[in-house]
Coordinates of N, CA and C in Angstrom, one line a residue:
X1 N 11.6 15.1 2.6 CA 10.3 14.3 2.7 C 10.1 13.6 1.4
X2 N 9.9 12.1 1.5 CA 9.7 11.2 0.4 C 7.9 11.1 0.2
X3 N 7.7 11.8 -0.6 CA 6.1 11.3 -1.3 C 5.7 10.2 -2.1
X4 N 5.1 9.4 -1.4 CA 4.5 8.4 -2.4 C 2.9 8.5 -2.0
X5 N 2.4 7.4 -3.2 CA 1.0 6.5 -2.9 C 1.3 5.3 -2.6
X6 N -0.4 5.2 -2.1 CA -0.1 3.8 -2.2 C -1.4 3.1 -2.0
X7 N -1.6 2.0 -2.1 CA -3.0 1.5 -2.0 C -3.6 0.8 -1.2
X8 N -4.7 0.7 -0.8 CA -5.2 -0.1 -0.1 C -6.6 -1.6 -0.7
X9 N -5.9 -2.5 -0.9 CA -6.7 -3.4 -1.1 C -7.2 -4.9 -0.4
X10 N -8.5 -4.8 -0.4 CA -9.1 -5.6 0.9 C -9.7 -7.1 0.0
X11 N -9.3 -8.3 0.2 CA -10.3 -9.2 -0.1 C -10.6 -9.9 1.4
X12 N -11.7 -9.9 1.5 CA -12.6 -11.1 2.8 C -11.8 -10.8 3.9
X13 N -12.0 -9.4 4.0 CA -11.4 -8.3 5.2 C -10.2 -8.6 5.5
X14 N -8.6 -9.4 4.2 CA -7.6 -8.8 4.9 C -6.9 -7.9 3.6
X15 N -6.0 -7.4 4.2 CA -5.0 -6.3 3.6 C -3.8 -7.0 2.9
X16 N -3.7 -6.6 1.7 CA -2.7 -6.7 1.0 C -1.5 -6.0 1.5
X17 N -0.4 -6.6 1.1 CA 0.9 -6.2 1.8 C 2.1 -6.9 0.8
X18 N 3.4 -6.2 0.6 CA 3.7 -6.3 -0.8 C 5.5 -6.3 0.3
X19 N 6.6 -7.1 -0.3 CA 7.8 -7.1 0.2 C 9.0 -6.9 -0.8
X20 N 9.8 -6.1 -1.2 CA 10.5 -5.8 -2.3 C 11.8 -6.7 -1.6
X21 N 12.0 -7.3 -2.8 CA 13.2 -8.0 -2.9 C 14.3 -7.5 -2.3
X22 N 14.6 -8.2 -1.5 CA 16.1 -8.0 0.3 C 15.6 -7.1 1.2
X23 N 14.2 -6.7 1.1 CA 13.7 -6.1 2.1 C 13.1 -7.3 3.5
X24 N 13.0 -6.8 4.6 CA 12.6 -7.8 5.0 C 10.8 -7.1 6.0
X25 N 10.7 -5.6 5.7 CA 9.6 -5.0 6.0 C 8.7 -5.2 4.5
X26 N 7.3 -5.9 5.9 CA 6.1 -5.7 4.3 C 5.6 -4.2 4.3
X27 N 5.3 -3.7 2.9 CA 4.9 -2.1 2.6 C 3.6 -2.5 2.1
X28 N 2.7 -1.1 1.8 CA 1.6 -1.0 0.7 C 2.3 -1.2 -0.9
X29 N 1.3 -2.0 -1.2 CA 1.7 -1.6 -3.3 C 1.6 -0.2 -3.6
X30 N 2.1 0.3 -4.2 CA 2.6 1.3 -4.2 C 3.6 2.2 -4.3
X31 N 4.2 3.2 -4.6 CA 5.7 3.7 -5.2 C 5.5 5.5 -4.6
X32 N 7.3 5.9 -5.2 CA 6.8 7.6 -5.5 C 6.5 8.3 -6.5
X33 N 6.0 9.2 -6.0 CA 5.7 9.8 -7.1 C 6.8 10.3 -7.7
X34 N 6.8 10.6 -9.4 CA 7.6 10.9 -10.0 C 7.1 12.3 -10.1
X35 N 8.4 13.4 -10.5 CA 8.5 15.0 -10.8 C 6.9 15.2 -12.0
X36 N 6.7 16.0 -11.7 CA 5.4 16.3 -12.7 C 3.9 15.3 -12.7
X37 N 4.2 14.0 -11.8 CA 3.3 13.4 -11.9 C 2.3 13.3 -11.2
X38 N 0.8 13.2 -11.6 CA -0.4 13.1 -10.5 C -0.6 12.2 -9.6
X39 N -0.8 12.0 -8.4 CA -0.9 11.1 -7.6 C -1.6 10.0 -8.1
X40 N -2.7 10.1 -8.5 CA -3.3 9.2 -9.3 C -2.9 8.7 -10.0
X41 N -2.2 8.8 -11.2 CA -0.9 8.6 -12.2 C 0.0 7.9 -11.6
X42 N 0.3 8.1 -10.5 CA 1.6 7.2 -10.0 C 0.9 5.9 -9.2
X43 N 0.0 6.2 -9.0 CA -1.1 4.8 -8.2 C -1.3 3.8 -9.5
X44 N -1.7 4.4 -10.5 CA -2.1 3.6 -11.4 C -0.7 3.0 -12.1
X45 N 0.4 3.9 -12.2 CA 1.7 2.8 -12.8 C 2.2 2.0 -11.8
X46 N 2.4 2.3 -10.8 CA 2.9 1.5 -9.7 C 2.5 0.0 -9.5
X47 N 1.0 0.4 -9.4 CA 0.0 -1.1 -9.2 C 0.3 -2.0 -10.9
X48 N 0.0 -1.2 -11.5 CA 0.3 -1.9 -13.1 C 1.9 -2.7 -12.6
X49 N 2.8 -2.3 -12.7 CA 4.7 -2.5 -12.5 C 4.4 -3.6 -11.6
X50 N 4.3 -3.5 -10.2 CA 4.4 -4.3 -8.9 C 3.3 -5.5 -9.2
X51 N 2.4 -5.1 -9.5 CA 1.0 -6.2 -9.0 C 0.9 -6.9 -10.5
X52 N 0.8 -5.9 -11.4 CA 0.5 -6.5 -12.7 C -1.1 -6.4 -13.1
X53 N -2.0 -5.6 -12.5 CA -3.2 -5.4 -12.2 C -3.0 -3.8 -12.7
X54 N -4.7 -3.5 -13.1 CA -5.2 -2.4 -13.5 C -5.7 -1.6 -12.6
X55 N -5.9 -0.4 -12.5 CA -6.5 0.2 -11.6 C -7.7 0.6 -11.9
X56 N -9.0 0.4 -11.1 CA -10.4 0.5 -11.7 C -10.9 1.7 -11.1
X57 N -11.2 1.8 -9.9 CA -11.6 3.1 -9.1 C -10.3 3.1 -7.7
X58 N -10.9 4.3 -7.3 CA -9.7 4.9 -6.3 C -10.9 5.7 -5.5
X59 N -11.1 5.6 -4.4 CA -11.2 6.4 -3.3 C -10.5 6.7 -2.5
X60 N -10.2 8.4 -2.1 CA -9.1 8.7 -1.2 C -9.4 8.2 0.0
X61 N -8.2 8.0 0.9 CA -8.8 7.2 2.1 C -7.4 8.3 3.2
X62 N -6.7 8.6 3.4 CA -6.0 10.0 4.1 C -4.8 10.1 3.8
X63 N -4.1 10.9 3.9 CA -2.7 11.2 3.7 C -1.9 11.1 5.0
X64 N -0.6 10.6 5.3 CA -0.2 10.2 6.7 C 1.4 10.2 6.7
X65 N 2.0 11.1 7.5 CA 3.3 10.9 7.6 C 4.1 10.3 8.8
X66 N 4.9 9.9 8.5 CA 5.5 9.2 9.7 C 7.5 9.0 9.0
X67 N 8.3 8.3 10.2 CA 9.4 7.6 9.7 C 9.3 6.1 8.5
X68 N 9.9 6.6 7.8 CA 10.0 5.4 6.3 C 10.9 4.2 7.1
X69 N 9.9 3.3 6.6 CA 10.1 2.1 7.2 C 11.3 1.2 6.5
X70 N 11.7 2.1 5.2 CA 12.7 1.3 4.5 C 13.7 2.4 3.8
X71 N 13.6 3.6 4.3 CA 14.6 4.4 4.2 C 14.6 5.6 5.3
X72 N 16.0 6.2 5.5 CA 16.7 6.8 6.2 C 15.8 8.3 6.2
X73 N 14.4 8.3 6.0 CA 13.7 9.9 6.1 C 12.7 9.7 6.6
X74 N 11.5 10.7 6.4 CA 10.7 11.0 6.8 C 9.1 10.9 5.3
X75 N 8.4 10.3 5.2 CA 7.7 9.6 4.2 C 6.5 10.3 4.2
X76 N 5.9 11.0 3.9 CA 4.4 11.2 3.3 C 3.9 10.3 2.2
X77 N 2.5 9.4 3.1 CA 1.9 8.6 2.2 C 0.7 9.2 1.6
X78 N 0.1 9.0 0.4 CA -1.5 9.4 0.4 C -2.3 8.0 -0.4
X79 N -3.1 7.3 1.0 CA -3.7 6.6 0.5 C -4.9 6.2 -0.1
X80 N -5.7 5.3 -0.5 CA -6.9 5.1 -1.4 C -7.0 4.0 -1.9
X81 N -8.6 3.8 -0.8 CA -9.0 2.3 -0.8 C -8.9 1.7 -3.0
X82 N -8.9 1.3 -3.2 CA -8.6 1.0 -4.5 C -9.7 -0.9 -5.1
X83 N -10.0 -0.6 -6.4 CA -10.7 -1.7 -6.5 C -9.5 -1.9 -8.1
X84 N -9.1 -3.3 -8.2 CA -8.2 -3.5 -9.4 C -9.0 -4.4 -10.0
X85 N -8.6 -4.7 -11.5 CA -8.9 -5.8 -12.5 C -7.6 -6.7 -12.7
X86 N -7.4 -7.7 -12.5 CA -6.7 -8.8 -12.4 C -6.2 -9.7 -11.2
X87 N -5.0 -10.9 -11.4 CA -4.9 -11.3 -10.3 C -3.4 -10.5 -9.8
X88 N -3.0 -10.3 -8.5 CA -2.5 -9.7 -8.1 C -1.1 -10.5 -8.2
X89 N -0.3 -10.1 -8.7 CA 0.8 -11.1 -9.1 C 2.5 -10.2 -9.0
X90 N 3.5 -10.6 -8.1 CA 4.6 -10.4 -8.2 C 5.3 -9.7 -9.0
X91 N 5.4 -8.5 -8.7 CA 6.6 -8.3 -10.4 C 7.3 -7.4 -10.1
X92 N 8.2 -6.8 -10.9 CA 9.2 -5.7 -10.8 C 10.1 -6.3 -9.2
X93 N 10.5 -5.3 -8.5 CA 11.0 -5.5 -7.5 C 10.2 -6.4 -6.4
X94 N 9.2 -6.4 -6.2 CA 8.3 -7.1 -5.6 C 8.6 -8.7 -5.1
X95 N 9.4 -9.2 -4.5 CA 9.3 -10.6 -4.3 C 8.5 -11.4 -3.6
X96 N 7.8 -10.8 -3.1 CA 6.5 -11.6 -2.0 C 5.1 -10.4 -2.0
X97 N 4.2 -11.4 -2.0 CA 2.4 -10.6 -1.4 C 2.5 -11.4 -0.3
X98 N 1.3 -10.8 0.8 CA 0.7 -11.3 1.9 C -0.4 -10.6 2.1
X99 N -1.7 -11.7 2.5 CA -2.7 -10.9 2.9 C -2.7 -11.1 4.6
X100 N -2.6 -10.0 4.9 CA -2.8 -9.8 6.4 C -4.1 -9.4 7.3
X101 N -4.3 -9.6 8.7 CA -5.0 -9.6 9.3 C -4.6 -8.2 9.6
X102 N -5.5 -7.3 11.0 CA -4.9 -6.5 11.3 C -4.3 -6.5 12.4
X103 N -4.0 -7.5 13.2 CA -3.0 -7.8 13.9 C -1.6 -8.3 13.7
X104 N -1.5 -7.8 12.6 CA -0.1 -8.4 11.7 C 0.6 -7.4 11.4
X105 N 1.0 -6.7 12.2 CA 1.4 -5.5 12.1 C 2.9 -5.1 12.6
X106 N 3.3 -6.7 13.5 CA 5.1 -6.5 13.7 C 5.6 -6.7 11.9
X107 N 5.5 -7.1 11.1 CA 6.2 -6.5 10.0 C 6.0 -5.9 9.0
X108 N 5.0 -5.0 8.9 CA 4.8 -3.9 8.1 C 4.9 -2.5 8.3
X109 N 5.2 -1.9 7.5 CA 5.8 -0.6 7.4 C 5.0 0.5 8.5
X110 N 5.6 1.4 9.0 CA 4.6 2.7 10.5 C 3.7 2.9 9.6
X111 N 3.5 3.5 8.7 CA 2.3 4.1 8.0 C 1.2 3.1 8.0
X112 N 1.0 1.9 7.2 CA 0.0 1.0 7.7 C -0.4 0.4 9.1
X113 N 0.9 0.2 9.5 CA 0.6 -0.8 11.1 C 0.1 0.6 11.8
X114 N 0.8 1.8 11.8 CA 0.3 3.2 13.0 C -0.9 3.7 12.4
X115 N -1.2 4.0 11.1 CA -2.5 5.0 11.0 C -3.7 4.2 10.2
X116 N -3.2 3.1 9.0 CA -4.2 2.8 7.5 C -5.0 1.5 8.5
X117 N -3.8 0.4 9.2 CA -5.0 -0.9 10.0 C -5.7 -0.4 10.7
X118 N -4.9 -0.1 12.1 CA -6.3 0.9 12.9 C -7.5 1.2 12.5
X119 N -7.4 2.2 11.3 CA -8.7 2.9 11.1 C -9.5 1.6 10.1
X120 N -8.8 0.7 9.4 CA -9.9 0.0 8.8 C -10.4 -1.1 9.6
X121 N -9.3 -1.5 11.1 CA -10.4 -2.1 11.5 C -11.5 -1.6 12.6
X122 N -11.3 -0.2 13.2 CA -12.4 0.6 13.5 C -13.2 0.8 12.5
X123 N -13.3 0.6 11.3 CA -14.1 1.0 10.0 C -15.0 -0.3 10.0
X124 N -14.4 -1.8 10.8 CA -14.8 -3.3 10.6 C -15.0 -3.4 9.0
X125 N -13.8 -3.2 8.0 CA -13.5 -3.7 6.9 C -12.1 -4.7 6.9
X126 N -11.4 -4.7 8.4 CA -10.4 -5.5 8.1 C -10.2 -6.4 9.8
X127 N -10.1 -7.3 9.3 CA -10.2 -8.2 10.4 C -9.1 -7.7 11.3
X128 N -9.5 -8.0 13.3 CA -8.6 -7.8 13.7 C -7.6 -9.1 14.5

């Protein structure tokens, strides 16, 4: 089982969505956790590495397992609506953002398209 976080960030109700270079599935920003590290701790380096943004507050938003959309196991996510400081910008592996609707779900990863859109747009925080 692969543990990561990962985040959830909303401007003018759509969802960020993040594509690692030769991937062709969009994921959450977001990474694993490393040995010894707090989940929080790994939210906050991840978003720093990938986005280039700070992490301001975190609200947990649920934990959710399913098949990994970009590896050969089985993934436990734990997510958290997230509010950052800066502009959200490309980096590390990261070759593409997208802000999505929640109908945009043929190319991103089971974990957001199956359990995180759904509930935010039953929540009417993310457009459907």
């Amino acid at each position: 089982m692969i543990e990561k976080c990962a985040a959830i960030i909303l401007c003018q109700r759509r969802l960020l969505v993040v594509r690692k270079r030769g991937a062709s599935v969009f994921i959450s920003p977001g990474g694993k956790i490393s040995e010894g590290e707090a989940p929080i701790d790994c939210l906050r380096r991840e978003l720093r590495e990938e986005l280039c943004v700070e992490l301001v507050d975190a609200e947990p938003f649920g934990t959710h397992e399913r098949a990994a959309a970009d590896e050969d196991s089985m993934i436990r996510v734990h997510t958290w609506n997230v509010t950052v400081s800066g502009t959200c910008t490309p980096n590390s592996e990261i070759e593409e953002l997208r802000w999505i609707r929640g109908g945009d779900t043929h190319a991103v990863g089971s974990v957001f398209a199956e359990c995180v859109m759904p509930e935010l747009i039953r929540l009417g925080r993310l457009d459907a």
